[in-house]
């Protein structure tokens, strides 16, 4: 067995502890570790929910526990699993991809990670301190006000999300400045890998969206702790203000969670198709369009509130409009594959899975943008199915694709392809079995966030199928965990460029040295490593 | 081929590659660009709070008209506004004296705000008293916290300058100054919306 350093190739004898490190690669790994850990916790919470719903009139858990579980599941998956996973990959990869030695502010980078983690710990501390929040991940007022939620759960939600959000905002500032100012010679903004483009758009979304959440949290804090009336109708306030502020954050947050994953597959699909991406400018430009539009669609989460027909019509139109730049990307990826020499490796399988599942989630999203349909299925399992097709079928499959693709860069070893393919197919089957039936459940009227249902509703069989799917998903995750542990110890040695890839991160060792590149690279095209390997086939620059 | 094995590309001048930045200087310096991006993000935060204030303005207008002391607060506001000039002078000359002047003016403003708070609280108006109290204390309080953070930054700058002026990059003055200008600009909005708004 060869000894390979993990995460960073440091000079012999040099050690920097996890607590002290300011290396972007190790901070990226810390973020990814945090994301994986919270993904496991959030997954266990989901299994608890599915176990409770497997049969009608079940008394496996009590209603309060159920409410806490779905609240914490949502917050965990969105803010403590997916965002850290994506920020982690961005942290590890962006400096490598743009030929930089580190991010713009390495120490601030460590601060943002530790703030993000502490925010998560604060949220979970509520379980020990008198009860977790049980008001749903979007914690609507006036339910979240003191008179309806007297326990400390919502206060931990406020503090945890504010601290976590501060970390995310600081991280976004860092990555923005890194991408704008630290690109190596020749790395024009029109040449950076698409993952970097998507990260830039994402950080700008974070900078525009997260402060609205922080503001809403501050107002809720004033209401709960200082007797304020922002969202308190009895005191003259308006509960709907919370919804406006929350979704002004909440909808861009969806793109914060999906664009980096789109960036990942925009790196992976070209490499395994043996072709450059089809329409680089369109993939990058459509992300900017998505970002711009995403700040103008928030009230599609509020069609049932009664804002008025004109408001609903406008937000319905903008929401449908955002499907256009999203659809552009789907065509770009498919056109990249057409006529390519496709290698169906595990990362490529997950990337193709992303496209298929994201299309389903996107289409159900367009259907929800139609106001009459939304009014019929709002707050039902149809919405649950939709959001999981976007965030699990989309983002998480993308993250797995990225995980298999960049694991060899971070560890020097490949993940096992056999177990990887098993992991993919079990995930694919389990995921669809879990969430496809929920479309039907929602359409026939099963509301979300109910801890049980009567046998006479007839929802039992489909719920059982959904729970069996969740169990298969759990098995798939165990396969992944086994693959991770085995490959870390004894996986096939990868070398610097195991995939015959295009971009700069593969031009340095696996894992890279602390300074990333012994000599600052200079590039003259979008596929610098390809150009070096195949000078006769260089892209015209 | 260069020693890295890459075909050397032409160097993109930073000013061209960073077309997003407004001034060439902010667009070229890591510290300044970071502060500028931070300020952009903070603007969204204050925008949300100001919009909430405006949404509830009518409900609180009577209380606001009866209790806010516009002329007195205008005087303290002048102190904060002029501190933008002193911080600009401090940055231009890396001057300790102008730094002290900025800190003094910022402190005067905070003392003024504190006395306004004390007067309102004494007459029974707190954050729990009607929508006016809730929105007024939240908006002005968050601004006051930002002034406080600015004062801490100015103090830290002063301390660093006293200890070893040579170790301080000139950009440190500009970075703190940029943030201070922002805090000042937010007060222009808050003073107009909260105080001048009662005159309408």
Short mmCIF file of C-alpha atoms in Angstrom, two decimals, chain A residues 104-105 169 173 177 180-183 185-186 188 191 207-208 211-212 214-215 218-219 222-223 226-230 235-238 241 245 504 507 519-524 528 532 538, chain B residues 1 3-12 17-18 20 26-31 33-35 37-38 40-42 44-45 48-49 52-53 55-56 127-131 134-135 138 142:
data_model
loop_
_atom_site.label_atom_id
_atom_site.label_comp_id
_atom_site.label_asym_id
_atom_site.label_seq_id
_atom_site.Cartn_x
_atom_site.Cartn_y
_atom_site.Cartn_z
CA UNK A 104 -8.19 36.15 -1.05
CA UNK A 105 -8.45 36.06 2.77
CA UNK A 169 -21.93 35.72 3.80
CA UNK A 173 -17.30 37.81 0.04
CA UNK A 177 -12.96 38.67 -4.37
CA UNK A 180 -12.41 38.67 -9.40
CA UNK A 181 -8.83 39.41 -8.37
CA UNK A 182 -6.79 36.22 -8.07
CA UNK A 183 -6.98 34.60 -11.50
CA UNK A 185 -2.21 35.30 -16.06
CA UNK A 186 -4.37 34.64 -19.11
CA UNK A 188 -9.84 35.98 -18.35
CA UNK A 191 -12.07 31.51 -19.75
CA UNK A 207 -24.69 38.42 -0.86
CA UNK A 208 -28.08 39.62 -2.08
CA UNK A 211 -28.99 39.64 4.44
CA UNK A 212 -32.78 39.60 3.92
CA UNK A 214 -30.74 38.05 8.71
CA UNK A 215 -33.00 41.12 8.73
CA UNK A 218 -33.51 40.24 13.73
CA UNK A 219 -37.13 41.37 13.49
CA UNK A 222 -37.19 41.85 18.48
CA UNK A 223 -40.72 40.45 18.49
CA UNK A 226 -38.17 42.69 23.23
CA UNK A 227 -41.94 42.56 22.87
CA UNK A 228 -41.96 44.00 19.35
CA UNK A 229 -44.81 43.80 16.86
CA UNK A 230 -43.22 43.33 13.42
CA UNK A 235 -50.02 44.70 17.81
CA UNK A 236 -50.68 46.12 14.33
CA UNK A 237 -47.91 44.18 12.55
CA UNK A 238 -48.31 42.00 9.49
CA UNK A 241 -44.02 40.67 6.06
CA UNK A 245 -38.60 38.75 3.67
CA UNK A 504 -6.06 23.46 -14.08
CA UNK A 507 -2.40 20.00 -13.66
CA UNK A 519 5.01 27.91 -10.47
CA UNK A 520 2.09 30.22 -11.24
CA UNK A 521 0.48 28.85 -14.38
CA UNK A 522 -0.35 30.98 -17.40
CA UNK A 523 -3.19 29.97 -19.65
CA UNK A 524 -4.40 30.88 -23.11
CA UNK A 528 -5.49 24.75 -20.31
CA UNK A 532 -0.90 21.19 -22.83
CA UNK A 538 -5.81 23.36 -29.03
CA UNK B 1 6.24 26.70 -23.70
CA UNK B 3 8.56 26.11 -17.45
CA UNK B 4 5.09 25.10 -16.21
CA UNK B 5 4.47 23.46 -19.54
CA UNK B 6 1.72 25.93 -20.31
CA UNK B 7 1.63 28.12 -23.31
CA UNK B 8 2.07 31.53 -21.76
CA UNK B 9 -1.02 33.62 -22.26
CA UNK B 10 -1.17 37.36 -22.54
CA UNK B 11 -1.60 39.06 -19.21
CA UNK B 12 -5.08 40.46 -18.74
CA UNK B 17 -10.81 41.90 -16.19
CA UNK B 18 -12.70 43.40 -13.27
CA UNK B 20 -17.65 44.97 -12.16
CA UNK B 26 -11.36 49.33 -5.47
CA UNK B 27 -11.24 46.97 -8.42
CA UNK B 28 -7.58 46.21 -7.92
CA UNK B 29 -7.10 45.95 -4.19
CA UNK B 30 -8.21 42.83 -2.37
CA UNK B 31 -8.96 44.59 0.91
CA UNK B 33 -12.92 45.16 -2.93
CA UNK B 34 -13.79 42.92 0.03
CA UNK B 35 -15.06 45.89 2.03
CA UNK B 37 -18.66 43.71 -1.49
CA UNK B 38 -19.42 43.55 2.24
CA UNK B 40 -23.16 45.92 -0.91
CA UNK B 41 -24.42 42.99 1.14
CA UNK B 42 -25.05 45.18 4.19
CA UNK B 44 -29.58 44.71 1.35
CA UNK B 45 -29.80 44.16 5.10
CA UNK B 48 -35.04 45.26 4.36
CA UNK B 49 -35.19 47.04 7.73
CA UNK B 52 -40.22 47.37 7.18
CA UNK B 53 -40.09 50.82 8.79
CA UNK B 55 -44.44 49.62 5.68
CA UNK B 56 -45.44 50.54 9.25
CA UNK B 127 -39.33 48.57 21.45
CA UNK B 128 -42.48 46.89 22.78
CA UNK B 129 -44.57 50.06 22.67
CA UNK B 130 -46.63 50.16 19.47
CA UNK B 131 -45.29 49.64 15.98
CA UNK B 134 -40.62 48.39 17.46
CA UNK B 135 -39.54 49.81 14.12
CA UNK B 138 -34.78 48.28 15.51
CA UNK B 142 -29.00 48.47 14.18
#
